[in-house]
mmCIF file of C-alpha atoms in Angstrom:
data_model
loop_
_atom_site.group_PDB
_atom_site.id
_atom_site.type_symbol
_atom_site.label_atom_id
_atom_site.label_comp_id
_atom_site.label_asym_id
_atom_site.label_seq_id
_atom_site.Cartn_x
_atom_site.Cartn_y
_atom_site.Cartn_z
ATOM 1 C CA MET A 1 -12.016 12.047 17.155
ATOM 2 C CA GLU A 2 -8.469 12.881 18.476
ATOM 3 C CA PRO A 3 -6.008 14.327 15.911
ATOM 4 C CA PRO A 4 -3.467 11.760 14.319
ATOM 5 C CA LEU A 5 0.129 12.084 15.419
ATOM 6 C CA SER A 6 2.531 14.307 13.893
ATOM 7 C CA PRO A 7 4.590 12.712 10.858
ATOM 8 C CA ARG A 8 7.556 12.217 13.500
ATOM 9 C CA GLU A 9 5.515 10.995 16.219
ATOM 10 C CA SER A 10 3.856 8.635 13.604
ATOM 11 C CA GLY A 11 6.924 7.479 12.384
ATOM 12 C CA GLN A 12 8.481 6.559 16.073
ATOM 13 C CA PHE A 13 5.234 4.789 16.860
ATOM 14 C CA ILE A 14 5.232 2.791 13.825
ATOM 15 C CA ALA A 15 9.052 1.718 14.126
ATOM 16 C CA GLU A 16 8.379 0.646 17.569
ATOM 17 C CA ARG A 17 5.619 -1.696 16.330
ATOM 18 C CA SER A 18 6.482 -2.448 12.831
ATOM 19 C CA GLN A 19 6.294 -6.395 11.609
ATOM 20 C CA ASP A 20 7.859 -6.421 8.162
ATOM 21 C CA VAL A 21 9.900 -3.213 7.986
ATOM 22 C CA PHE A 22 12.809 -2.542 10.438
ATOM 23 C CA VAL A 23 14.937 0.511 11.134
ATOM 24 C CA GLU A 24 18.827 -0.475 10.732
ATOM 25 C CA GLU A 25 21.074 1.401 13.480
ATOM 26 C CA GLU A 26 24.495 0.455 11.713
ATOM 27 C CA GLY A 27 23.054 1.322 8.598
ATOM 28 C CA VAL A 28 21.653 4.784 9.942
ATOM 29 C CA GLN A 29 25.185 5.252 10.714
ATOM 30 C CA LYS A 30 26.455 4.479 7.749
ATOM 31 C CA VAL A 31 24.226 6.709 6.036
ATOM 32 C CA ALA A 32 24.873 9.670 8.558
ATOM 33 C CA GLU A 33 28.905 8.924 7.853
ATOM 34 C CA MET A 34 28.090 9.422 4.028
ATOM 35 C CA LEU A 35 25.943 12.871 4.854
ATOM 36 C CA TYR A 36 29.122 14.187 7.157
ATOM 37 C CA GLY A 37 31.506 14.031 4.189
ATOM 38 C CA LEU A 38 28.901 16.043 2.093
ATOM 39 C CA ARG A 39 28.656 18.624 4.765
ATOM 40 C CA HIS A 40 30.007 21.658 3.048
ATOM 41 C CA SER A 41 28.449 20.719 -0.382
ATOM 42 C CA ASP A 42 25.528 22.709 -1.942
ATOM 43 C CA GLU A 43 24.172 19.234 -1.924
ATOM 44 C CA LEU A 44 22.889 19.571 1.700
ATOM 45 C CA THR A 45 21.550 23.360 1.651
ATOM 46 C CA ALA A 46 18.401 24.405 0.432
ATOM 47 C CA CYS A 47 20.599 26.177 -2.278
ATOM 48 C CA GLY A 48 20.394 22.872 -3.897
ATOM 49 C CA TRP A 49 16.529 23.123 -4.564
ATOM 50 C CA LYS A 50 17.046 25.114 -7.950
ATOM 51 C CA LYS A 51 19.724 22.105 -9.069
ATOM 52 C CA ALA A 52 17.078 19.189 -8.342
ATOM 53 C CA ASN A 53 14.405 21.715 -9.827
ATOM 54 C CA PRO A 54 15.713 22.469 -13.649
ATOM 55 C CA LEU A 55 12.116 23.074 -14.771
ATOM 56 C CA ALA A 56 11.173 25.328 -12.449
ATOM 57 C CA PRO A 57 10.419 28.906 -13.463
ATOM 58 C CA ALA A 58 13.478 31.459 -11.961
ATOM 59 C CA PRO A 59 12.487 31.762 -8.277
ATOM 60 C CA THR A 60 12.120 35.515 -8.132
ATOM 61 C CA SER A 61 9.058 35.855 -9.526
ATOM 62 C CA ASP A 62 5.863 34.725 -7.507
ATOM 63 C CA GLN A 63 4.842 32.385 -10.497
ATOM 64 C CA ALA A 64 7.524 30.081 -9.171
ATOM 65 C CA LEU A 65 5.245 29.890 -6.042
ATOM 66 C CA ASN A 66 2.135 28.910 -7.854
ATOM 67 C CA TRP A 67 4.477 26.621 -10.111
ATOM 68 C CA VAL A 68 5.109 24.842 -6.909
ATOM 69 C CA PHE A 69 1.847 24.690 -5.700
ATOM 70 C CA VAL A 70 0.418 23.072 -9.027
ATOM 71 C CA VAL A 71 3.065 20.589 -9.458
ATOM 72 C CA ASP A 72 2.901 19.640 -5.980
ATOM 73 C CA THR A 73 -0.852 19.434 -5.422
ATOM 74 C CA MET A 74 -0.329 16.448 -8.486
ATOM 75 C CA ASN A 75 2.834 15.360 -7.119
ATOM 76 C CA PHE A 76 1.628 11.129 -6.638
ATOM 77 C CA SER A 77 1.345 8.106 -8.455
ATOM 78 C CA PHE A 78 3.802 8.355 -11.741
ATOM 79 C CA TRP A 79 4.967 4.688 -11.684
ATOM 80 C CA PRO A 80 3.659 2.446 -14.732
ATOM 81 C CA GLU A 81 1.518 -0.420 -14.657
ATOM 82 C CA LYS A 82 4.450 -1.804 -17.166
ATOM 83 C CA GLU A 83 8.206 -0.800 -16.450
ATOM 84 C CA THR A 84 8.418 -1.021 -20.038
ATOM 85 C CA GLU A 85 5.562 1.377 -20.703
ATOM 86 C CA GLN A 86 6.601 4.851 -19.295
ATOM 87 C CA CYS A 87 4.391 8.322 -19.831
ATOM 88 C CA GLU A 88 7.187 10.561 -21.484
ATOM 89 C CA VAL A 89 7.352 14.253 -21.990
ATOM 90 C CA THR A 90 9.974 15.752 -24.241
ATOM 91 C CA PHE A 91 10.881 19.329 -23.327
ATOM 92 C CA LYS A 92 13.516 21.495 -24.932
ATOM 93 C CA GLY A 93 15.329 18.539 -26.371
ATOM 94 C CA THR A 94 15.286 16.358 -23.339
ATOM 95 C CA THR A 95 13.450 13.389 -22.396
ATOM 96 C CA TYR A 96 11.314 13.234 -18.881
ATOM 97 C CA THR A 97 10.019 10.256 -17.043
ATOM 98 C CA GLY A 98 7.987 9.863 -13.574
ATOM 99 C CA TYR A 99 7.744 12.767 -11.805
ATOM 100 C CA MET A 100 9.859 15.069 -14.239
ATOM 101 C CA THR A 101 6.950 14.350 -16.574
ATOM 102 C CA LEU A 102 4.417 16.616 -14.587
ATOM 103 C CA CYS A 103 7.181 19.378 -14.437
ATOM 104 C CA ALA A 104 7.904 19.621 -17.930
ATOM 105 C CA ALA A 105 4.294 19.146 -18.962
ATOM 106 C CA ILE A 106 3.475 22.091 -16.604
ATOM 107 C CA THR A 107 6.452 24.307 -17.982
ATOM 108 C CA ARG A 108 5.784 23.246 -21.407
ATOM 109 C CA ALA A 109 2.304 24.761 -21.153
ATOM 110 C CA MET A 110 3.393 28.332 -19.589
ATOM 111 C CA GLU A 111 5.531 28.189 -23.000
ATOM 112 C CA GLU A 112 2.102 27.668 -24.965
ATOM 113 C CA GLY A 113 0.785 30.811 -23.271
ATOM 114 C CA ILE A 114 -1.367 28.339 -21.477
ATOM 115 C CA PRO A 115 -2.010 30.071 -17.788
ATOM 116 C CA ILE A 116 -1.922 27.218 -15.908
ATOM 117 C CA THR A 117 -0.370 28.628 -12.997
ATOM 118 C CA ASP A 118 -3.225 31.238 -12.511
ATOM 119 C CA PRO A 119 -5.424 29.875 -9.965
ATOM 120 C CA LYS A 120 -8.272 31.585 -12.006
ATOM 121 C CA TYR A 121 -7.543 29.103 -15.170
ATOM 122 C CA PHE A 122 -6.800 26.007 -13.123
ATOM 123 C CA SER A 123 -9.603 26.420 -10.616
ATOM 124 C CA LYS A 124 -11.953 25.897 -13.442
ATOM 125 C CA MET A 125 -10.137 24.260 -16.282
ATOM 126 C CA SER A 126 -12.113 20.700 -17.223
ATOM 127 C CA VAL A 127 -10.717 17.223 -17.612
ATOM 128 C CA GLU A 128 -9.779 17.551 -21.290
ATOM 129 C CA GLU A 129 -7.581 20.947 -20.770
ATOM 130 C CA LEU A 130 -5.657 19.330 -18.203
ATOM 131 C CA GLY A 131 -5.293 15.797 -20.253
ATOM 132 C CA HIS A 132 -3.935 18.698 -22.817
ATOM 133 C CA VAL A 133 -1.553 20.261 -20.955
ATOM 134 C CA LEU A 134 -0.460 16.387 -18.984
ATOM 135 C CA ARG A 135 -0.459 14.934 -22.450
ATOM 136 C CA SER A 136 2.349 12.200 -23.178
ATOM 137 C CA ASP A 137 4.695 12.208 -26.442
ATOM 138 C CA ASN A 138 4.305 8.352 -26.299
ATOM 139 C CA GLU A 139 1.532 6.016 -25.920
ATOM 140 C CA THR A 140 1.354 5.923 -22.241
ATOM 141 C CA ALA A 141 -0.481 8.475 -20.447
ATOM 142 C CA MET A 142 0.022 10.070 -17.270
ATOM 143 C CA PRO A 143 -1.711 7.575 -14.492
ATOM 144 C CA ILE A 144 -5.022 9.029 -12.582
ATOM 145 C CA LEU A 145 -6.341 12.130 -14.691
ATOM 146 C CA GLN A 146 -9.477 12.127 -13.085
ATOM 147 C CA GLU A 147 -8.209 12.387 -9.732
ATOM 148 C CA ARG A 148 -5.152 14.882 -10.915
ATOM 149 C CA HIS A 149 -8.242 16.979 -12.681
ATOM 150 C CA GLN A 150 -10.168 16.951 -9.039
ATOM 151 C CA VAL A 151 -7.232 17.939 -6.573
ATOM 152 C CA LEU A 152 -6.201 20.712 -8.676
ATOM 153 C CA THR A 153 -9.248 22.425 -9.245
ATOM 154 C CA GLU A 154 -10.089 22.096 -5.361
ATOM 155 C CA GLY A 155 -6.475 23.296 -4.680
ATOM 156 C CA GLY A 156 -7.197 26.285 -7.098
ATOM 157 C CA ARG A 157 -10.790 27.346 -5.484
ATOM 158 C CA VAL A 158 -9.209 27.349 -1.749
ATOM 159 C CA LEU A 159 -6.484 29.548 -3.399
ATOM 160 C CA LEU A 160 -9.075 32.014 -4.659
ATOM 161 C CA GLU A 161 -10.728 31.992 -1.405
ATOM 162 C CA ASN A 162 -7.455 32.993 0.248
ATOM 163 C CA GLY A 163 -6.178 35.985 -1.703
ATOM 164 C CA GLY A 164 -5.940 34.203 -5.234
ATOM 165 C CA SER A 165 -2.054 33.184 -4.732
ATOM 166 C CA PHE A 166 -0.178 30.421 -3.221
ATOM 167 C CA ARG A 167 1.759 33.203 -1.215
ATOM 168 C CA SER A 168 -1.146 35.028 -0.132
ATOM 169 C CA PHE A 169 -2.597 31.655 0.913
ATOM 170 C CA ILE A 170 0.289 30.757 2.923
ATOM 171 C CA SER A 171 1.139 33.824 4.350
ATOM 172 C CA LYS A 172 -1.631 33.072 6.851
ATOM 173 C CA ALA A 173 0.434 30.132 8.729
ATOM 174 C CA GLY A 174 2.944 33.501 9.147
ATOM 175 C CA ASN A 175 6.789 32.223 8.794
ATOM 176 C CA ASP A 176 6.281 28.812 10.504
ATOM 177 C CA ALA A 177 6.678 25.638 9.238
ATOM 178 C CA GLY A 178 4.870 23.687 11.265
ATOM 179 C CA LYS A 179 1.703 25.955 11.116
ATOM 180 C CA MET A 180 2.295 26.137 7.262
ATOM 181 C CA VAL A 181 1.503 22.243 7.163
ATOM 182 C CA GLU A 182 -1.299 22.548 9.639
ATOM 183 C CA LEU A 183 -2.986 25.004 6.980
ATOM 184 C CA ILE A 184 -2.413 23.344 4.018
ATOM 185 C CA VAL A 185 -4.064 19.687 5.648
ATOM 186 C CA GLU A 186 -6.959 21.669 7.100
ATOM 187 C CA LYS A 187 -7.848 23.582 4.055
ATOM 188 C CA ILE A 188 -7.284 21.595 1.175
ATOM 189 C CA PRO A 189 -8.540 17.757 1.714
ATOM 190 C CA SER A 190 -6.173 16.185 -1.007
ATOM 191 C CA TYR A 191 -3.383 17.019 1.505
ATOM 192 C CA ARG A 192 -4.899 15.023 4.121
ATOM 193 C CA ASP A 193 -2.007 11.647 4.099
ATOM 194 C CA GLU A 194 -3.199 9.781 7.244
ATOM 195 C CA ALA A 195 -4.292 6.374 8.393
ATOM 196 C CA THR A 196 -4.852 4.439 10.873
ATOM 197 C CA TYR A 197 -2.177 1.810 12.356
ATOM 198 C CA LYS A 198 -2.344 -0.528 15.471
ATOM 199 C CA GLY A 199 -5.606 1.812 16.783
ATOM 200 C CA ARG A 200 -4.059 4.887 16.312
ATOM 201 C CA ARG A 201 -4.615 7.473 13.740
ATOM 202 C CA ILE A 202 -1.217 8.582 12.198
ATOM 203 C CA SER A 203 -0.227 11.227 9.598
ATOM 204 C CA LEU A 204 2.594 11.289 6.976
ATOM 205 C CA TYR A 205 1.714 14.441 4.883
ATOM 206 C CA LYS A 206 4.318 13.439 2.297
ATOM 207 C CA ARG A 207 2.736 16.349 -0.301
ATOM 208 C CA ALA A 208 1.981 18.912 2.401
ATOM 209 C CA GLN A 209 5.098 18.913 3.741
ATOM 210 C CA ILE A 210 7.217 18.757 0.059
ATOM 211 C CA LEU A 211 5.110 22.119 -0.264
ATOM 212 C CA VAL A 212 6.406 23.807 2.292
ATOM 213 C CA ALA A 213 9.750 22.626 2.024
ATOM 214 C CA ASP A 214 9.758 23.578 -1.869
ATOM 215 C CA PHE A 215 8.252 27.312 -0.726
ATOM 216 C CA TRP A 216 11.233 27.309 1.749
ATOM 217 C CA GLY A 217 13.471 26.349 -1.629
ATOM 218 C CA VAL A 218 12.119 29.091 -3.458
ATOM 219 C CA MET A 219 12.382 31.683 -0.854
ATOM 220 C CA ALA A 220 16.029 30.402 -0.093
ATOM 221 C CA ALA A 221 17.397 30.925 -4.119
ATOM 222 C CA ARG A 222 15.594 34.587 -3.572
ATOM 223 C CA GLY A 223 17.805 35.163 -0.284
ATOM 224 C CA GLU A 224 14.367 35.291 1.928
ATOM 225 C CA GLU A 225 15.424 32.516 3.815
ATOM 226 C CA ASP A 226 13.391 33.442 7.033
ATOM 227 C CA ILE A 227 10.803 30.353 7.569
ATOM 228 C CA ILE A 228 11.319 29.065 10.830
ATOM 229 C CA ASN A 229 10.659 25.808 12.570
ATOM 230 C CA MET A 230 12.072 23.693 9.495
ATOM 231 C CA ASP A 231 13.179 21.081 11.950
ATOM 232 C CA VAL A 232 9.378 19.962 11.983
ATOM 233 C CA LEU A 233 9.312 18.654 8.870
ATOM 234 C CA THR A 234 10.228 14.614 8.115
ATOM 235 C CA MET A 235 11.270 12.735 4.814
ATOM 236 C CA PHE A 236 8.547 12.903 2.523
ATOM 237 C CA ALA A 237 7.279 9.394 2.498
ATOM 238 C CA ASP A 238 6.938 8.424 -1.278
ATOM 239 C CA TYR A 239 8.226 4.885 -2.812
ATOM 240 C CA ARG A 240 11.360 6.035 -4.125
ATOM 241 C CA VAL A 241 13.349 7.215 -0.887
ATOM 242 C CA PRO A 242 12.648 3.765 0.816
ATOM 243 C CA GLN A 243 14.197 1.948 -1.760
ATOM 244 C CA ALA A 244 17.324 4.057 -1.197
ATOM 245 C CA LEU A 245 17.179 3.768 2.531
ATOM 246 C CA VAL A 246 17.065 -0.318 1.849
ATOM 247 C CA TYR A 247 19.863 -0.452 -0.342
ATOM 248 C CA LEU A 248 22.092 1.962 2.313
ATOM 249 C CA GLY A 249 21.447 -0.574 4.942
ATOM 250 C CA ALA A 250 19.130 1.606 7.066
ATOM 251 C CA LEU A 251 16.035 -0.008 6.307
ATOM 252 C CA ARG A 252 15.379 -3.646 6.180
ATOM 253 C CA TYR A 253 12.387 -5.496 4.826
ATOM 254 C CA SER A 254 11.167 -9.048 6.129
ATOM 255 C CA ASP A 255 11.527 -11.751 3.499
ATOM 256 C CA THR A 256 7.756 -12.022 3.502
ATOM 257 C CA LEU A 257 7.329 -8.520 2.125
ATOM 258 C CA THR A 258 10.484 -8.375 -0.012
ATOM 259 C CA LEU A 259 8.914 -11.352 -1.670
ATOM 260 C CA ALA A 260 5.193 -9.438 -2.064
ATOM 261 C CA LEU A 261 6.965 -6.642 -3.568
ATOM 262 C CA LYS A 262 9.056 -8.905 -5.877
ATOM 263 C CA ASN A 263 6.086 -10.845 -7.268
ATOM 264 C CA GLY A 264 4.053 -7.444 -8.336
ATOM 265 C CA GLU A 265 1.666 -7.241 -5.322
ATOM 266 C CA ILE A 266 0.029 -3.835 -4.792
ATOM 267 C CA LEU A 267 -0.364 -2.642 -1.671
ATOM 268 C CA SER A 268 -3.664 -0.131 -1.088
ATOM 269 C CA SER A 269 -3.276 2.961 0.474
ATOM 270 C CA GLY A 270 -3.389 2.430 4.237
ATOM 271 C CA ASP A 271 -2.505 -1.210 3.818
ATOM 272 C CA ARG A 272 -0.357 -2.188 7.434
ATOM 273 C CA ARG A 273 2.924 -3.178 5.350
ATOM 274 C CA GLU A 274 2.405 0.219 3.339
ATOM 275 C CA VAL A 275 2.282 2.544 6.339
ATOM 276 C CA GLU A 276 5.136 0.548 7.886
ATOM 277 C CA ILE A 277 7.138 1.081 4.724
ATOM 278 C CA ARG A 278 6.501 4.907 5.025
ATOM 279 C CA GLY A 279 6.526 5.185 8.790
ATOM 280 C CA CYS A 280 9.769 3.440 9.428
ATOM 281 C CA SER A 281 11.669 5.357 6.167
ATOM 282 C CA ILE A 282 10.243 8.573 8.220
ATOM 283 C CA TRP A 283 11.767 7.405 11.596
ATOM 284 C CA SER A 284 15.377 6.213 9.775
ATOM 285 C CA VAL A 285 15.509 9.637 8.574
ATOM 286 C CA GLU A 286 15.067 10.958 11.513
ATOM 287 C CA LEU A 287 17.448 9.237 13.430
ATOM 288 C CA ILE A 288 20.167 9.287 10.648
ATOM 289 C CA LYS A 289 19.449 13.777 11.330
ATOM 290 C CA GLU A 290 20.478 13.320 14.738
ATOM 291 C CA ARG A 291 23.348 11.021 14.208
ATOM 292 C CA LEU A 292 24.573 13.176 11.491
ATOM 293 C CA CYS A 293 24.145 16.318 14.081
ATOM 294 C CA LYS A 294 25.849 14.380 16.693
ATOM 295 C CA LEU A 295 28.981 13.907 14.107
ATOM 296 C CA VAL A 296 28.929 17.357 13.514
ATOM 297 C CA GLN A 297 29.227 18.442 17.282
ATOM 298 C CA GLN A 298 31.512 15.804 18.410
ATOM 299 C CA ARG A 299 34.252 16.457 15.266
ATOM 300 C CA ASP A 300 33.595 19.895 14.173
ATOM 301 C CA GLY A 301 32.166 21.467 17.490
ATOM 302 C CA GLN A 302 29.497 23.012 15.116
ATOM 303 C CA THR A 303 25.396 22.929 15.435
ATOM 304 C CA CYS A 304 24.283 20.887 12.286
ATOM 305 C CA SER A 305 21.623 22.957 10.184
ATOM 306 C CA VAL A 306 20.979 19.832 8.086
ATOM 307 C CA ASN A 307 17.068 19.209 8.740
ATOM 308 C CA SER A 308 15.158 16.192 7.308
ATOM 309 C CA ALA A 309 13.883 18.118 3.884
ATOM 310 C CA ILE A 310 17.088 18.351 2.897
ATOM 311 C CA ILE A 311 18.342 14.755 4.023
ATOM 312 C CA ASP A 312 15.141 13.459 1.313
ATOM 313 C CA PHE A 313 16.362 16.349 -1.267
ATOM 314 C CA TYR A 314 19.800 14.664 -1.454
ATOM 315 C CA LEU A 315 18.066 10.865 -1.363
ATOM 316 C CA TRP A 316 15.404 11.326 -3.651
ATOM 317 C CA PRO A 317 18.172 12.445 -6.698
ATOM 318 C CA TYR A 318 20.595 9.711 -5.090
ATOM 319 C CA ALA A 319 17.772 6.745 -5.550
ATOM 320 C CA LYS A 320 17.368 7.985 -9.242
ATOM 321 C CA GLN A 321 21.188 8.242 -10.079
ATOM 322 C CA HIS A 322 21.721 4.846 -8.540
ATOM 323 C CA HIS A 323 18.616 3.241 -9.884
ATOM 324 C CA LYS A 324 20.518 0.520 -11.792
ATOM 325 C CA GLU A 325 22.474 -0.586 -8.217
ATOM 326 C CA MET A 326 19.028 -0.639 -6.459
ATOM 327 C CA ALA A 327 17.270 -2.432 -9.039
ATOM 328 C CA HIS A 328 17.343 -5.603 -7.121
ATOM 329 C CA ILE A 329 14.939 -4.030 -4.122
ATOM 330 C CA PRO A 330 11.600 -3.742 -5.094
ATOM 331 C CA ILE A 331 9.525 -0.935 -4.890
ATOM 332 C CA HIS A 332 5.981 -0.844 -3.189
ATOM 333 C CA HIS A 333 3.424 0.300 -5.204
ATOM 334 C CA THR A 334 0.007 1.922 -4.048
ATOM 335 C CA ARG A 335 -2.025 3.791 -6.581
ATOM 336 C CA CYS A 336 -3.500 6.832 -4.603
ATOM 337 C CA ILE A 337 -3.348 10.820 -4.543
ATOM 338 C CA TYR A 338 -0.853 10.786 -1.237
ATOM 339 C CA TYR A 339 2.207 10.152 -3.163
#
């Protein structure tokens, strides 16, 4: 079987053939201008990582790297069946929902003395033990516990076979971000976020790329930012950032797709429309990055160091902060382990 197109190639391939999702040039330019205005702020650097991940352990320890692995391995499918019934975790006086419930639950377990970042423990833990770690503070449990248990124990076993920590595992790829993604996808089946679109195998690799970007973020916070080839990473195609891209005008959904999503239709993983939402999101951010770098070159005479991962690190919290203004734009829902 031929290897899948890379996430960037997949984004372009999908955007050029998409039937229900469209990249809008005017919106792409508008977002590039918005980011140009932020070019000197910490929000557009890897240094913003700790700010965006306040629940992570101090980046100075290798435990922070294992924390990132545990969280990113289970970083999928937090949307509730009913908007009013969200899983919640309260930690140190703050109540979290969505992805942050996972971060809070893992950090809470560490404070309780559970060795949740140790692969020797989490490779063998039971479903019940993981259920206790991920317990909600209300009646709504975190979705798909069995799947989270399966991917975490699988990931733990891979780490044990490769030096016993995420640091030792990822070091096998050297310091090249592209090779790191390849290594993760090759060794850990749950990270193989692939599909077939119009007869071609495509890849989106949301979690594998986020894992590499988070590793980079931790290393940058330590002052060890020597990872090369970060530019091969695309944005991390999920369900929150596409909504922000539609809101900002960089993406447009067809009326048919908008209506289907507003009516609450659940899209299955690999559904043509689901692949188009994610693929066009990737390509629109690639174009935003190109336009932004052109602006920096033309107006400042400088090279632009902003990559697609940094743009995603900005857009994801932006979507959370502006969720009320975006409420009229439907989020697509797909229950799977990939995002």
